[in-house]
Short mmCIF file of C-alpha atoms and ligand atoms in Angstrom, two decimals:
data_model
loop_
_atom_site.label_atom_id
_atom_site.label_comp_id
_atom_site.label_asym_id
_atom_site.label_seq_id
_atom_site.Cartn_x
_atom_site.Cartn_y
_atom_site.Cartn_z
CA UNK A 1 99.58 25.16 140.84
CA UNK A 2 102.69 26.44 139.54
CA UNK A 3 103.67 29.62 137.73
CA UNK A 4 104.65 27.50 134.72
CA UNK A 5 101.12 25.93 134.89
CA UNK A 6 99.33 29.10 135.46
CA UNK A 7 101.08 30.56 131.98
CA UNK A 8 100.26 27.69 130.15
CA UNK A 9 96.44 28.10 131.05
CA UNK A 10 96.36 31.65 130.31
CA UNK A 11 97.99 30.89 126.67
CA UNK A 12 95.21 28.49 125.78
CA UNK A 13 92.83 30.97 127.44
CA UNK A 14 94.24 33.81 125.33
CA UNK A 15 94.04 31.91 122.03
CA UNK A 16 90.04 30.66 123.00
CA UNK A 17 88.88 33.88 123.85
CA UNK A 18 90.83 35.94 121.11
CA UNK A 19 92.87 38.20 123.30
CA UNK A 20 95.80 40.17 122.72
CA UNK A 21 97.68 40.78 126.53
CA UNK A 22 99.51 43.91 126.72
CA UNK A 23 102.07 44.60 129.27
CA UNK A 24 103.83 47.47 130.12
CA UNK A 25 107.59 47.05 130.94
CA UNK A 26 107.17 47.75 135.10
CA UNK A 27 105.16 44.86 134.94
CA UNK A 28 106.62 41.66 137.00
CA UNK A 29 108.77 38.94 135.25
CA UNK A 30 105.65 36.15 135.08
CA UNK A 31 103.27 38.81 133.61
CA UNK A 32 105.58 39.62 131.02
CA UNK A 33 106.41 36.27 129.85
CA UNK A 34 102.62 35.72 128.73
CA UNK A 35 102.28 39.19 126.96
CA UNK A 36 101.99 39.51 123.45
CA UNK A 37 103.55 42.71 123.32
CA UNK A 38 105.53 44.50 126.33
CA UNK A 39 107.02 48.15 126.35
CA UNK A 40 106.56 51.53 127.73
CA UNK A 41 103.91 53.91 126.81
CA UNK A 42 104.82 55.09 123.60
CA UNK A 43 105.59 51.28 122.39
CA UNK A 44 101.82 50.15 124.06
CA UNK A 45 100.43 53.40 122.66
CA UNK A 46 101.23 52.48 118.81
CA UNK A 47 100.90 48.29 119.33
CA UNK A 48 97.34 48.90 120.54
CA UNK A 49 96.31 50.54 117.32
CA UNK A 50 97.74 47.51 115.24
CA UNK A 51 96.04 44.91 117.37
CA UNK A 52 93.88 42.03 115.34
CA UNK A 53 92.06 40.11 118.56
CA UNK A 54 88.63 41.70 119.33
CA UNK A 55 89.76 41.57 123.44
CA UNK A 56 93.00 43.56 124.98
CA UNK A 57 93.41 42.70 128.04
CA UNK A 58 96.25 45.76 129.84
CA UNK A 59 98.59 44.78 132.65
CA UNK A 60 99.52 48.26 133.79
CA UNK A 61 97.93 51.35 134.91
CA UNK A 62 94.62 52.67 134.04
CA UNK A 63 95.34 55.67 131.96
CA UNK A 64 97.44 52.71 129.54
CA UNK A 65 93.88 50.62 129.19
CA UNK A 66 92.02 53.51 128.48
CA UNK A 67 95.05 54.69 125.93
CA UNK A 68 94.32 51.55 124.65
CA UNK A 69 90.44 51.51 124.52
CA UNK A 70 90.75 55.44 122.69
CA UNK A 71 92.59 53.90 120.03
CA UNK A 72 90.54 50.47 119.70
CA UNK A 73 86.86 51.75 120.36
CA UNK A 74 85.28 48.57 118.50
CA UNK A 75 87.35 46.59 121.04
CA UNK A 76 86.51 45.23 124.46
CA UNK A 77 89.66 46.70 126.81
CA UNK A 78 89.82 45.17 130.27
CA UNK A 79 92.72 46.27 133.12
CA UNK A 80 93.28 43.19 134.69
CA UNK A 81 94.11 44.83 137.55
CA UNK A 82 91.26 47.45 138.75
CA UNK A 83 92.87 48.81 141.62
CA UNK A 84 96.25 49.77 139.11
CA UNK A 85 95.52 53.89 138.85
CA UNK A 86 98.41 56.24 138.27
CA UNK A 87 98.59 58.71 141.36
CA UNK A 88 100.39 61.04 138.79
CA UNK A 89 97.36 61.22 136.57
CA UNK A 90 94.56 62.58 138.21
CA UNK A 91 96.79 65.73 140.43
CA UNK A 92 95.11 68.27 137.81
CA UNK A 93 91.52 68.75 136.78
CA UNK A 94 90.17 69.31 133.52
CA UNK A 95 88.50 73.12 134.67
CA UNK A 96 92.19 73.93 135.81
CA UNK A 97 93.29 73.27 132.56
CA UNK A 98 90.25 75.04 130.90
CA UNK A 99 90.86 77.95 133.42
CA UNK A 100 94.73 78.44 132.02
CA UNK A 101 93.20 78.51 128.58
CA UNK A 102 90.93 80.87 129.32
CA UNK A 103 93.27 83.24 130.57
CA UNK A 104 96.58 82.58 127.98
CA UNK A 105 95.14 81.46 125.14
CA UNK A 106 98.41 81.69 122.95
CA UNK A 107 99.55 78.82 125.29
CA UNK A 108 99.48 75.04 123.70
CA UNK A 109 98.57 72.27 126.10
CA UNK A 110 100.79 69.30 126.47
CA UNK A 111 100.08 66.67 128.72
CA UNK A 112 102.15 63.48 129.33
CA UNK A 113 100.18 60.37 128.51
CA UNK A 114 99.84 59.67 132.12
CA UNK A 115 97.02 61.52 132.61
CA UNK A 116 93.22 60.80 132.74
CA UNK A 117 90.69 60.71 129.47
CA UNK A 118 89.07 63.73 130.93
CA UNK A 119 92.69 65.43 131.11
CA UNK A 120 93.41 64.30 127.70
CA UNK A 121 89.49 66.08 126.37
CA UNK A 122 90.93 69.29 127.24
CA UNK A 123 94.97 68.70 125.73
CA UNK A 124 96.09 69.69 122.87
CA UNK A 125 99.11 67.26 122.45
CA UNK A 126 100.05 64.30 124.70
CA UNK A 127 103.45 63.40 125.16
CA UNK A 128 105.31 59.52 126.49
CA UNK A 129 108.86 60.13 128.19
CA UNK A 130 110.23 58.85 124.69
CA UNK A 131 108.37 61.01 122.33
CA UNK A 132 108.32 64.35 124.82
CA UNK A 133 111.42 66.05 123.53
CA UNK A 134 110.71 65.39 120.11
CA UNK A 135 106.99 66.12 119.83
CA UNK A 136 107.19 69.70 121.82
CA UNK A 137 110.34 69.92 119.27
CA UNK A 138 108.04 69.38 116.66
CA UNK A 139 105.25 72.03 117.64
CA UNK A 140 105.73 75.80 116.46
CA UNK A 141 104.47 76.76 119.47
CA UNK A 142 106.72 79.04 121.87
CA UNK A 143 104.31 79.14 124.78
CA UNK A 144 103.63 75.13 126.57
CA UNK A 145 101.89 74.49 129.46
CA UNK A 146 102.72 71.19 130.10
CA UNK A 147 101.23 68.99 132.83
CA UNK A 148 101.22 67.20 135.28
CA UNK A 149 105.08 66.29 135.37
CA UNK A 150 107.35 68.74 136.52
CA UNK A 151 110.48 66.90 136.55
CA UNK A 152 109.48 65.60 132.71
CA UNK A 153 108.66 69.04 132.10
CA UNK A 154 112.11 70.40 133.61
CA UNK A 155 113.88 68.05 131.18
CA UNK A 156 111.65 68.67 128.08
CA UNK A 157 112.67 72.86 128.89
CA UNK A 158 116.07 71.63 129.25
CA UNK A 159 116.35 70.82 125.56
CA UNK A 160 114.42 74.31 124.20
CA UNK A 161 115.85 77.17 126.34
CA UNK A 162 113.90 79.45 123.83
CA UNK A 163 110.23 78.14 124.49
CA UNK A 164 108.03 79.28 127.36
CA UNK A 165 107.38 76.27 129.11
CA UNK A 166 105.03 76.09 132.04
CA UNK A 167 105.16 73.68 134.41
CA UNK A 168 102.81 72.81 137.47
CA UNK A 169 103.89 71.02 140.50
CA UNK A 170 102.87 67.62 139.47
CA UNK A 171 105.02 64.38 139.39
CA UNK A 172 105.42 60.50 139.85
CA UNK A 173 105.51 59.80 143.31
CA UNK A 174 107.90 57.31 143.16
CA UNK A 175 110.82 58.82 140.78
CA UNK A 176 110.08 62.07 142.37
CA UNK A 177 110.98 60.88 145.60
CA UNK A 178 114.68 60.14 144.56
CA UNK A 179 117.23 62.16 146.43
CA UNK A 180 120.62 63.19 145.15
CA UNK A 181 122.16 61.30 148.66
CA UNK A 182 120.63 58.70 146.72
CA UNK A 183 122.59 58.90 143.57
CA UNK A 184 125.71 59.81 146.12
CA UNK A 185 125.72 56.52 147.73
CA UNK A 186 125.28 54.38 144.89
CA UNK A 187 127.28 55.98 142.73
CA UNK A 188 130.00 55.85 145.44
CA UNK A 189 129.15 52.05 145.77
CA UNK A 190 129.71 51.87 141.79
CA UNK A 191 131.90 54.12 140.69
CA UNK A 192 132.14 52.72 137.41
CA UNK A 193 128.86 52.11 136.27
CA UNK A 194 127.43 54.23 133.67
CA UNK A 195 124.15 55.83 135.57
CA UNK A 196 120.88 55.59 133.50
CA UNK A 197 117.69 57.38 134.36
CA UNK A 198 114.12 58.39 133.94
CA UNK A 199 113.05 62.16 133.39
CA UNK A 200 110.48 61.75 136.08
CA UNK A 201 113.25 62.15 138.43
CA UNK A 202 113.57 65.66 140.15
CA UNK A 203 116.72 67.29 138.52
CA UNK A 204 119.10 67.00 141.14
CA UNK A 205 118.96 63.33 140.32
CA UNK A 206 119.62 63.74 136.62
CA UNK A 207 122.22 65.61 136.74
CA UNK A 208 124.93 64.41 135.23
CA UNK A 209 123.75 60.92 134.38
CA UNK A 210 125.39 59.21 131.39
CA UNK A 211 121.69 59.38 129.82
CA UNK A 212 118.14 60.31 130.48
CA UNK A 213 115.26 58.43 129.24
CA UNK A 214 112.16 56.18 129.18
CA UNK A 215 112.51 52.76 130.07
CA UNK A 216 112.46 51.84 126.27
CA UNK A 217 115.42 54.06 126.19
CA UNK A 218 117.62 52.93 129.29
CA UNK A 219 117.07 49.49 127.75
CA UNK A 220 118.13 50.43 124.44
CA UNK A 221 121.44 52.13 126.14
CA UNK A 222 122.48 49.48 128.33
CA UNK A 223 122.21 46.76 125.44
CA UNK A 224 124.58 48.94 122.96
CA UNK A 225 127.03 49.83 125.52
CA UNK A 226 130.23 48.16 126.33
CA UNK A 227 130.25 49.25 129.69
CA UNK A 228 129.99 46.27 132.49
CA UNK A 229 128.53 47.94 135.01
CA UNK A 230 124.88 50.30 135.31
CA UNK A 231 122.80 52.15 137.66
CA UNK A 232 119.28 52.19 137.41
CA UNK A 233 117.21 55.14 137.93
CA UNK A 234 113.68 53.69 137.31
CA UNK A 235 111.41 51.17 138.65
CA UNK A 236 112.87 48.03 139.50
CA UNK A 237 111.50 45.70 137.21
CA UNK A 238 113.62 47.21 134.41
CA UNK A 239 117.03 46.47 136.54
CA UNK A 240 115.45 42.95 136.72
CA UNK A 241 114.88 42.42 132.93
CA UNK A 242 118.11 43.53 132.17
CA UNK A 243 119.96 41.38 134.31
CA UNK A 244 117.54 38.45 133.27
CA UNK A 245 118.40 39.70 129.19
CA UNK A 246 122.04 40.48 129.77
CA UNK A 247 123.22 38.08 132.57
CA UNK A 248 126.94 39.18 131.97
CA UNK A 249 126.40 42.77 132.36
CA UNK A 250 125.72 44.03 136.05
CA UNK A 251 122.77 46.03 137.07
CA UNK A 252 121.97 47.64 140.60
CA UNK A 253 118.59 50.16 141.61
CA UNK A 254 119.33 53.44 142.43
CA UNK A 255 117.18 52.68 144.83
CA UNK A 256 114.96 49.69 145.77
CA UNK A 257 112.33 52.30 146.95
CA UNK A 258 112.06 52.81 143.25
CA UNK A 259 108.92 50.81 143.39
CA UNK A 260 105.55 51.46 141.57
CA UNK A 261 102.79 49.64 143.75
CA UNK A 262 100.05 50.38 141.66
CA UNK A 263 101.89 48.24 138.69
CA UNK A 264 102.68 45.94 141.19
CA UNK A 265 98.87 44.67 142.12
CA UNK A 266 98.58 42.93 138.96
CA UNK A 267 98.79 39.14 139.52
CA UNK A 268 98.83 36.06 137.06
CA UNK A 269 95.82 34.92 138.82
CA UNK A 270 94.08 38.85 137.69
CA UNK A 271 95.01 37.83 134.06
CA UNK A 272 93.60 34.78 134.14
CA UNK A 273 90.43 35.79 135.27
CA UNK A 274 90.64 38.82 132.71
CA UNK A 275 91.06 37.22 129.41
CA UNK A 276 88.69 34.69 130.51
CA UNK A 277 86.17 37.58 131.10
CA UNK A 278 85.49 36.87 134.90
CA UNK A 279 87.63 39.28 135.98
CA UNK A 280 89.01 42.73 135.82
CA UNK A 281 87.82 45.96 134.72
CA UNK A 282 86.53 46.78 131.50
CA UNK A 283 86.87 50.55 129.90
CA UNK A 284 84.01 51.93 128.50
CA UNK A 285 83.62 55.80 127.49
CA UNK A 286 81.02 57.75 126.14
CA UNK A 287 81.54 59.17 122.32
CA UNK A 288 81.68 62.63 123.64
CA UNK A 289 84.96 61.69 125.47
CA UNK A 290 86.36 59.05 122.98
CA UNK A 291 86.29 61.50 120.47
CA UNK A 292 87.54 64.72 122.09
CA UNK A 293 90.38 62.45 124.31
CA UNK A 294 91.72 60.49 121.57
CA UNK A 295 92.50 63.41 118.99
CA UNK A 296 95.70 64.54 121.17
CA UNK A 297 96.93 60.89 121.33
CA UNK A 298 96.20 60.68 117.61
CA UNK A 299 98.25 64.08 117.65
CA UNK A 300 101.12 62.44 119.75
CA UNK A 301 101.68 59.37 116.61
CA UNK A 302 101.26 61.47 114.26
CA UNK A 303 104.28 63.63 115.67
CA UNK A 304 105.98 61.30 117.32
CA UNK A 305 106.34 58.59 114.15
P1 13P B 1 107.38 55.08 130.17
O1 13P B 1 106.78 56.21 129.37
O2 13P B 1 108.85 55.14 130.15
O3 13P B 1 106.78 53.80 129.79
O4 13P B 1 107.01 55.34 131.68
C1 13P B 1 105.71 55.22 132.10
C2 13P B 1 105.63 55.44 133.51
O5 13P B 1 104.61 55.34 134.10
C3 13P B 1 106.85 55.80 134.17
O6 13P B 1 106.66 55.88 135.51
FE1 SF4 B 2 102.47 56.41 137.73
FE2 SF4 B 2 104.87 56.69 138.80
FE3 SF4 B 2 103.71 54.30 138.80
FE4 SF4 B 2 104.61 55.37 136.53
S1 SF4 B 2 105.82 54.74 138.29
S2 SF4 B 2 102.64 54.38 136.83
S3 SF4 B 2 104.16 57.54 136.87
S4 SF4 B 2 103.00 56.13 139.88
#
């Protein structure tokens, strides 16, 4: 069978089965050519509130499915892919959160959306890469501790000199392994080319990019500007569906080890078998946690717009 085929099964699948296929942007090409709606976390975050069908079915990682599930409890959410966990999300535990408060309690908790429900029970605010800035902007609050991304949090403390932000030493083990001989050689390779990058790179590696963002936001830069030429300092699928949107335009990876394998193990085949129900892995949650981990993400739209 061919990919073509395979799409064209899932569509008819999708529309007998009522399912609405979400797909975040890291996603591969084929995935997100069947997806209702694709984006990053914030975009997912809002779409799955709106959704009509009674099934979501998430092609991403398993904090975005459960996202998805806190905001649709009357729905059935499946991952499509249940091996797709976010290493970044489960580095902290709820009683080290519940410890911090214990001992500052004039300290706000913000957590970045990749984190798990039981994270979330015990936050105060969650954040996405494009709403972080603005939402800790937003809170009165002068003391943050803000978890588990240190390089988000670097870049969120970047923009409000006068808060006390905390960070811990958490982080994406795939942006956080850029190097600044990485940016070096590329940018040597290209002088040119405007660089573009995610916050979940350490610091060294933003520094002095042409803009810092989340993927919604490096796509939204490279289609306004004029400029030919752009580095890419996220996961690889973005540097893909730009060249694929903007075939004039030139795009190169930072780095090709810019690679997010847990995103990665979804496969047509998984989707398939997920909106038709034989596959997958559906969310469930008890209403003790559905009620106490959705209130920061309800927090986080009403903040964030
Ligand atoms: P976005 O918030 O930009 O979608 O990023 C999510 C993510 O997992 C980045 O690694
Ligand atoms: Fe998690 Fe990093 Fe993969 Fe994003 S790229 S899902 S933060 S491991």
């Amino acid at each position: 069978m061919t990919v073509e085929q395979l799409q064209k099964m899932i569509a008819q699948a999708k529309k007998e089965n009522d399912v609405c296929i979400l797909a975040h942007s890291y996603q591969n090409r084929e995935i997100c050519e069947i997806a209702d709606i694709v984006g990053d976390s914030f975009k997912l975050s809002v779409e799955a509130q709106k959704v009509q069908n009674s099934k979501i079915v998430m092609c991403g990682v398993h904090f975005m499915a459960e996202t998805a599930k806190l905001l649709s409890p009357e729905k059935t959410v499946v991952i499509a892919s249940d091996e797709a966990g976010c290493p970044m999300a489960e580095q902290f535990t709820p009683e080290e959160v519940l410890a911090f408060k214990a001992e500052h309690p004039d300290y706000k908790v913000v957590s970045y959306i990749n984190t798990t429900a039981a994270l979330k029970c015990v936050t105060d605010v969650c954040v996405t890469s494009s709403s972080a800035v603005e939402i800790v902007g937003k809170l009165p609050d002068k003391n943050i501790l803000f978890i588990p991304d240190k390089n988000l949090g670097a870049f969120v403390k970047s923009a409000y000199p006068e808060k006390n932000i905390v960070c811990w030493n958490g982080g994406c083990p795939v942006h956080g392994a850029m190097t600044a001989a990485d940016v070096k050689k590329i940018r040597e390779k290209y002088p040119e080319a405007k660089f573009l990058v995610h916050p979940e790179c350490p610091p060294e590696v933003c520094e002095n990019a042409d803009y810092i963002g989340s993927t919604a936001g490096i796509i939204a830069y490279a289609r306004k500007s004029d400029a030919e030429q752009f580095i890419i300092g996220t996961e690889i699928s973005i540097t893909e569906q730009l060249s694929y949107e903007m075939p004039t335009k030139q795009f190169f990876n930072l780095s090709k080890r810019l690679i997010c394998s847990d995103m990665k193990t979804t496969t047509l085949v998984d989707v398939y078998n997920a909106v038709c129900g034989k596959g997958g892995l559906e969310i469930t949650f008890d209403e003790d946690t559905a009620a106490k981990a959705r209130h920061c993400i309800d927090e986080m739209i009403r903040l964030g717009g």
